[in-house]
XYZ file of C-alpha atoms in Angstrom:
474
model
C 48.504 37.089 -1.338
C 50.990 34.381 -2.631
C 49.675 30.926 -2.216
C 53.105 30.242 -0.877
C 52.983 31.893 2.206
C 49.424 30.673 3.107
C 50.607 27.496 5.173
C 53.413 27.943 7.590
C 54.131 24.000 6.844
C 55.321 25.315 3.389
C 57.705 27.964 4.475
C 59.310 26.221 7.188
C 60.119 23.024 5.039
C 61.510 25.289 2.003
C 63.564 26.539 4.749
C 65.003 23.399 6.187
C 65.469 22.017 2.561
C 67.633 25.017 2.079
C 69.852 24.298 4.862
C 69.997 20.325 4.393
C 70.892 21.028 0.740
C 73.743 23.665 1.593
C 74.740 21.345 4.534
C 75.401 17.795 2.129
C 76.909 20.108 -0.336
C 79.562 22.033 1.821
C 80.762 18.315 2.835
C 80.983 17.923 -1.138
C 82.840 21.196 -1.480
C 84.944 20.220 1.391
C 86.282 16.986 -0.004
C 86.186 17.772 -3.346
C 87.562 21.233 -3.311
C 90.330 23.035 -2.304
C 88.449 26.175 -1.208
C 86.732 24.858 1.594
C 83.529 25.334 2.429
C 83.289 24.963 6.150
C 84.651 28.333 8.098
C 87.103 28.631 9.719
C 85.776 29.560 12.855
C 83.784 25.943 12.895
C 87.545 24.521 13.204
C 88.339 27.006 16.551
C 85.043 25.761 17.942
C 85.555 21.905 17.260
C 89.193 22.349 18.460
C 87.893 23.870 21.554
C 85.507 21.571 22.211
C 88.140 18.560 21.980
C 90.116 20.205 24.611
C 86.810 20.496 26.917
C 86.230 16.425 26.002
C 89.661 15.899 27.430
C 89.108 17.768 30.783
C 91.218 20.767 29.812
C 90.234 24.336 28.997
C 88.587 25.375 25.682
C 91.080 28.315 25.864
C 94.188 26.459 25.345
C 93.135 26.545 21.670
C 94.439 30.079 19.897
C 92.077 32.114 18.992
C 89.080 30.768 20.702
C 86.954 34.577 22.069
C 83.752 32.453 23.039
C 82.132 31.392 26.279
C 82.559 28.019 26.891
C 78.845 27.244 26.539
C 79.599 27.263 22.930
C 82.613 24.538 23.245
C 80.708 22.602 25.907
C 77.816 22.468 23.409
C 79.369 21.064 20.377
C 80.944 18.351 22.488
C 79.712 15.526 20.010
C 81.726 16.662 17.249
C 84.500 14.856 19.051
C 82.493 11.523 18.947
C 83.850 9.058 16.446
C 82.740 8.838 13.015
C 82.650 11.296 10.273
C 79.012 13.171 10.331
C 79.281 13.648 13.847
C 81.744 16.135 12.729
C 79.065 18.566 11.268
C 76.677 17.955 14.271
C 77.368 22.304 15.246
C 76.583 23.104 11.793
C 73.379 21.322 11.470
C 72.602 22.791 15.187
C 73.006 26.350 14.015
C 71.112 25.561 11.238
C 68.595 24.515 13.542
C 68.733 27.874 15.307
C 67.778 29.948 12.049
C 64.696 27.816 12.151
C 63.591 28.591 15.552
C 64.714 32.187 15.445
C 62.270 32.489 12.093
C 59.136 30.670 13.813
C 59.670 33.256 17.149
C 60.001 36.168 14.017
C 56.521 34.530 12.604
C 55.406 34.502 16.403
C 56.143 38.440 17.399
C 54.546 39.430 13.986
C 51.474 37.310 14.607
C 50.868 37.561 18.547
C 52.286 40.560 19.655
C 52.071 42.925 16.582
C 48.191 41.394 15.449
C 49.687 40.710 11.341
C 47.887 38.028 9.619
C 49.824 34.921 9.578
C 50.071 34.886 5.727
C 51.675 38.754 5.696
C 53.789 37.440 8.761
C 55.502 34.370 7.050
C 55.924 36.815 3.989
C 57.722 38.803 5.784
C 59.534 35.930 8.087
C 61.073 34.885 4.878
C 63.148 37.332 4.221
C 65.265 35.190 8.046
C 64.088 32.159 6.800
C 64.150 31.800 2.948
C 67.651 34.152 2.950
C 70.482 32.129 0.788
C 73.112 34.496 3.192
C 71.803 33.162 6.716
C 71.417 29.760 5.285
C 75.008 29.625 4.094
C 76.588 31.526 7.063
C 74.998 28.922 9.403
C 75.952 25.897 7.524
C 79.268 27.180 6.965
C 79.732 26.960 10.840
C 78.942 30.365 12.319
C 77.289 30.589 16.080
C 75.066 33.401 14.710
C 71.733 31.776 14.114
C 72.072 30.061 17.797
C 72.003 34.451 18.644
C 69.491 34.466 16.572
C 67.377 32.370 19.032
C 68.363 33.963 21.772
C 67.631 37.667 21.007
C 64.275 36.918 19.110
C 63.261 35.366 22.228
C 64.422 38.028 24.447
C 62.034 40.685 21.812
C 58.652 38.141 21.654
C 59.210 37.961 25.435
C 59.470 41.267 25.988
C 56.187 41.970 24.056
C 54.810 39.573 25.771
C 55.375 41.270 29.286
C 57.038 37.967 30.001
C 59.776 40.115 32.050
C 61.392 37.954 34.112
C 62.047 35.359 31.435
C 63.407 38.810 28.947
C 65.872 39.263 31.803
C 67.300 35.735 32.462
C 67.470 35.931 27.661
C 68.985 39.555 28.055
C 71.877 38.154 30.761
C 72.446 35.044 28.933
C 72.853 36.743 25.463
C 75.222 38.921 26.400
C 77.255 36.581 28.268
C 77.300 34.617 24.655
C 78.103 37.289 22.884
C 78.729 40.994 23.974
C 76.799 43.247 21.922
C 73.130 42.170 22.839
C 73.848 44.639 25.718
C 73.103 47.748 23.316
C 69.197 46.355 23.603
C 68.725 46.832 27.443
C 68.731 50.612 26.840
C 66.153 50.629 24.214
C 63.619 47.866 26.252
C 64.031 49.349 29.506
C 62.722 52.904 28.060
C 60.017 50.745 26.171
C 58.447 49.234 29.685
C 56.546 52.093 30.742
C 53.243 51.560 32.168
C 51.515 52.130 28.824
C 53.280 48.954 27.359
C 52.681 47.169 30.637
C 49.658 48.454 32.586
C 46.732 47.966 30.979
C 45.332 50.642 32.589
C 47.826 53.354 31.432
C 48.752 54.941 34.553
C 51.835 56.251 33.510
C 50.063 58.083 30.624
C 47.859 59.797 33.224
C 50.948 60.863 34.830
C 52.203 62.747 31.544
C 49.961 65.329 31.775
C 51.673 66.337 35.206
C 54.568 65.491 34.260
C 55.577 69.548 34.618
C 54.632 69.764 38.339
C 56.404 66.936 39.188
C 59.735 66.789 41.325
C 62.836 65.278 39.830
C 62.583 62.525 42.554
C 58.686 61.996 41.733
C 59.503 61.607 37.982
C 62.419 58.839 39.219
C 59.827 57.149 41.173
C 57.738 56.699 38.596
C 60.525 55.428 36.151
C 61.537 52.824 38.514
C 58.681 50.420 37.469
C 58.755 47.081 38.691
C 59.384 46.016 35.114
C 62.149 47.614 34.448
C 63.490 46.802 38.150
C 62.766 43.619 37.527
C 64.487 43.283 34.011
C 67.430 45.054 35.157
C 68.384 42.449 38.287
C 67.240 39.396 36.480
C 69.201 39.894 33.953
C 71.955 41.018 35.995
C 71.643 38.130 38.063
C 71.788 36.046 35.365
C 74.903 37.557 33.376
C 76.796 37.631 36.893
C 76.165 33.955 37.752
C 77.337 32.744 34.388
C 80.590 34.435 34.483
C 81.182 33.805 37.720
C 81.184 29.959 37.270
C 83.083 30.074 34.088
C 85.717 32.005 35.970
C 85.722 29.879 38.750
C 86.163 26.955 36.108
C 88.511 28.545 33.588
C 90.219 31.746 35.611
C 91.834 34.767 34.167
C 91.859 33.272 30.585
C 87.988 33.425 30.362
C 88.101 37.186 31.488
C 90.575 37.919 29.016
C 89.678 35.743 25.866
C 85.632 36.518 25.816
C 85.446 40.244 27.262
C 89.096 41.950 27.205
C 90.314 40.683 24.353
C 87.599 43.024 22.219
C 88.648 46.135 23.947
C 92.232 45.809 22.310
C 91.018 43.887 19.520
C 93.028 44.395 15.643
C 91.833 42.264 13.540
C 92.005 43.216 9.383
C 91.547 39.905 7.858
C 88.015 40.582 5.939
C 86.886 43.064 7.880
C 84.571 45.709 5.936
C 85.366 48.106 8.431
C 86.759 51.069 7.701
C 89.309 51.272 10.441
C 90.479 48.139 8.396
C 93.948 49.785 6.968
C 94.565 51.479 10.544
C 94.207 48.018 11.719
C 96.790 46.850 9.979
C 99.026 48.981 10.107
C 98.954 48.830 14.020
C 99.708 45.148 14.411
C 102.632 45.945 12.660
C 105.438 46.181 14.638
C 107.075 49.210 15.208
C 109.927 50.556 12.936
C 112.710 51.959 15.323
C 116.158 52.537 12.725
C 119.104 52.809 15.456
C 121.074 56.025 14.833
C 124.133 55.890 12.512
C 127.661 55.965 14.242
C 128.555 59.313 13.151
C 125.403 61.122 14.816
C 125.439 59.189 17.704
C 127.936 61.224 19.937
C 125.399 64.346 19.289
C 122.616 62.719 20.501
C 122.160 62.996 24.325
C 122.942 60.033 26.869
C 119.407 59.788 27.398
C 118.416 58.547 24.073
C 115.440 56.248 23.717
C 113.333 54.061 20.915
C 110.205 56.046 20.253
C 107.111 54.955 22.151
C 104.104 54.062 20.812
C 101.185 55.956 21.586
C 99.257 54.727 24.845
C 96.060 55.720 23.224
C 95.437 54.868 19.829
C 92.912 55.881 17.251
C 91.192 52.269 16.856
C 90.721 52.362 20.760
C 88.296 55.366 20.702
C 86.089 53.541 17.917
C 83.707 52.290 21.383
C 83.134 56.272 21.645
C 80.852 56.751 18.338
C 79.905 53.174 18.181
C 77.770 52.917 21.435
C 76.774 57.077 21.544
C 74.640 56.054 18.449
C 73.718 52.745 19.289
C 72.979 52.064 22.529
C 72.085 55.944 23.943
C 71.180 58.433 21.241
C 68.603 55.439 18.889
C 67.224 54.367 22.044
C 66.057 57.375 24.071
C 64.881 58.933 20.161
C 63.199 55.754 19.248
C 62.584 53.018 21.862
C 58.987 54.322 22.438
C 57.781 54.396 18.747
C 58.953 51.027 17.916
C 60.759 48.320 19.954
C 61.716 45.853 17.380
C 62.688 48.804 14.546
C 64.428 49.963 17.161
C 66.466 46.930 17.876
C 66.810 47.122 13.956
C 68.532 50.661 13.931
C 70.734 49.835 17.186
C 71.942 46.626 15.551
C 72.784 48.798 11.974
C 74.571 51.229 13.453
C 76.462 49.061 16.197
C 77.853 46.789 12.860
C 78.391 49.850 10.561
C 80.572 51.911 13.029
C 82.328 48.587 14.401
C 86.160 48.561 14.480
C 85.567 44.684 12.986
C 82.704 44.169 10.546
C 82.496 40.543 8.583
C 79.619 39.068 6.949
C 78.500 37.464 10.087
C 77.808 40.754 11.719
C 75.490 41.337 9.161
C 73.116 38.133 10.347
C 72.664 40.480 13.047
C 70.286 43.399 11.644
C 69.226 41.313 9.065
C 66.804 39.063 11.906
C 64.904 43.003 12.916
C 64.425 43.468 8.826
C 61.153 41.486 8.775
C 59.790 44.113 11.564
C 60.835 46.833 9.598
C 60.191 46.107 6.295
C 56.305 46.309 6.109
C 56.764 50.145 6.625
C 59.999 50.689 4.921
C 60.637 53.279 2.253
C 62.251 50.773 0.640
C 59.355 48.875 -0.131
C 56.847 51.628 -0.288
C 59.522 53.587 -3.018
C 60.824 51.122 -4.591
C 63.413 52.566 -6.714
C 64.346 53.563 -3.160
C 64.969 50.217 -2.489
C 66.907 48.853 -5.515
C 69.012 51.743 -5.568
C 70.182 51.226 -1.712
C 70.215 47.388 -2.621
C 72.901 48.125 -5.307
C 74.772 50.123 -3.605
C 75.351 47.885 -0.597
C 76.032 45.344 -2.984
C 78.275 47.137 -5.194
C 80.425 48.255 -2.505
C 80.473 45.225 -0.879
C 81.838 43.676 -4.404
C 84.212 46.726 -4.397
C 85.766 45.991 -1.307
C 85.894 42.013 -2.276
C 87.758 42.687 -5.324
C 90.257 44.183 -3.981
C 90.654 41.578 -1.269
C 90.815 39.023 -3.665
C 93.903 40.933 -5.171
C 95.600 40.903 -2.053
C 94.760 37.253 -0.754
C 94.913 35.323 -3.976
C 97.506 37.308 -5.979
C 99.739 39.046 -3.656
C 98.940 42.317 -4.582
C 99.256 44.962 -1.870
C 95.715 47.208 -2.381
C 95.342 48.560 1.160
C 96.084 51.801 -0.194
C 94.218 53.227 -1.393
C 92.126 50.970 -3.185
C 90.586 48.900 -0.032
C 90.586 51.672 2.200
C 88.699 53.788 -0.150
C 86.380 50.248 -0.650
C 85.674 50.595 2.826
C 85.027 54.218 3.258
C 82.233 53.794 0.187
C 80.937 50.503 2.241
C 80.850 52.699 5.434
C 79.053 55.656 3.352
C 76.320 53.562 2.336
C 75.609 52.066 5.413
C 75.109 55.800 6.995
C 72.822 56.141 3.975
C 70.788 53.747 4.789
C 70.840 53.977 8.666
C 69.521 57.370 7.921
C 66.587 56.492 5.974
C 65.983 53.609 8.326
C 66.362 56.068 11.467
C 63.705 58.564 10.058
C 61.363 55.833 9.534
C 61.074 54.993 12.772
C 60.446 58.379 13.752
C 57.488 58.103 11.200
C 55.638 55.518 11.848
C 52.396 55.133 14.329
C 51.104 52.055 14.830
C 47.530 50.867 15.082
C 45.333 47.655 16.231
C 43.725 45.637 13.403
C 45.425 43.946 10.623
C 49.196 44.123 10.381
C 48.933 47.646 12.770
C 50.498 49.784 10.744
C 49.939 53.028 9.556
C 52.084 55.759 8.582
C 53.097 59.496 10.309
C 52.480 59.385 13.857
C 53.915 59.094 17.520
C 54.154 55.380 18.189
C 51.933 51.976 18.399
C 48.247 52.788 19.956
C 48.162 53.000 23.636
C 44.625 51.469 23.317
C 45.668 48.560 21.290
C 48.555 47.412 23.964
C 45.703 47.620 26.527
C 43.488 45.329 24.260
C 46.065 42.953 23.910
C 47.580 42.933 27.599
C 43.454 42.288 28.651
C 43.099 39.601 26.072
C 46.301 37.946 27.473
C 45.020 38.224 30.706
C 41.679 36.860 30.296
C 43.154 34.319 28.192
C 45.435 32.926 31.251
C 41.991 33.466 33.111
C 40.340 30.977 31.312
C 43.482 27.939 31.289
C 43.503 28.425 35.453
C 39.578 27.919 35.608
C-alpha cells in the first residue's frame, strides 16, 4: 500500500492545503483577471446575508432560492474588512473536509475497511480538484455533503433518531435528499437493526402471512422513528421560516423548482427546450385584408397549460426514488444512494457542474467493487466519454456565450443528448454492479456475486457496538 495513505494526518493535511491554495488563488484571480474565480451564486448568498443583517428578508435579493439558514450562516461576510467576504468560502471548504472525515468513518467503522484503504478511496473526494474548486469558488454543496454523509453514518450506526433529524434538515436545506428516504426505510429491516435477525426468521413463512401481518412486520420501530423524526424536523424548520418570511419563503425555496426554467450552464437535454420556453410567445396579429373573414371570437394562441419540461419529474423520480431503492437498497445502501443521485442528476431538467458533487461524494463506497476499477479499460473508456462529452458541450457553450454564435440547434442540443447517453451508460454499469454485490465480514468486507451484506456480519457489528456502549456505561 502506498505510504501516502498510511496516515490520516497526511491525507487531511493535503486536502486542507489544496483548499487554502485555491482560496488564495481565487483572491488573486478576482483582483487581476476579468474572468472572476468567485461563483455568481456566492454573490447571491452574500447579498441575501446583507439583507438579513439589515433586518430584512433574504428573498428581497432576486434569484435567492435557498433556505434562510444559508443567509444566516453567512452573516460574517457582511462584517467590515475585505477578508470577511471570503468567510463563506472557507466554511464551504471546511465542509468538504468534514464530509471527507465522515466518508472515512463509514468505510472504516461501518464497512470494516482497513484505514489505509479507507483513506485511499476517501481521497476521491478529499483530494479531488473539482470538489475543492467548486467549494472554494463559493458553492454551498460542501455543507450539503456533510449532512448527507452524517445521515449515512448515523443510519449505518443505527442512531435512528439522529438520522431522522439529519434527513429532515438536509431536505429543508436542499430538496433532493428526500430521495434517500425510501432507500433507508427499505434497508432498515430487522436484519439490519436487530442482532437476533428477527426479520430473517419471518421471511421463511412470508408466503403464509396475510397482508395485514406483512404490514405490521414492515412498520418496525426503526422505520417509524426515522419517518416521524424527519417529518417533524422538516415541518418545524419550515414553520419557523414561514413565520419569519411568509409566502416568499415557500415560493423561492420550494415552489419555484416545480416550474424552474434555467437554460444557462445546463448540461441537461432539456436545455434547448427550456430556452425556447423562456422566450415570449410570438402571436402576429391578422392582417387587415383577412381580418373580416375571421370570427369575432378570434383570440391569441394560448400557451399550453402543461409543458413538456413540467413532466421531467416523472422519469426522474420514478427511477431515483422508487425503482432503484426498491431493487438495490437491501444489497448495498451507500452504493444505492450513489445510483439514486446519479439518476436524479442525469434526468434532472437542470444539470450544472455543482450537481456532480452530489454523487461524487458516494464514489468512495462504490469504487472498491466497481467494474470501472476491476476492468481498467472500461473505466478509461467511461472517463474519456464523460469528460469528452462535457468538453464538446462546453466548446459549443463557449461559442454561444463569448462569441455570440447561435449554437443551440443542433450543436448544443446534440452535445446535451450525447452527455445524457454517456450518463445513462455509466448509470447502467453502476446499477448492474450493485445488483451483483455480496459483502461479507472481515477486511474491507467485500466480495462479488451474491445477495447482499452478510447478516452475520451486521449482527456481530451490532453486538460489538452494544458491548462497547455497555462498557462505557460501566
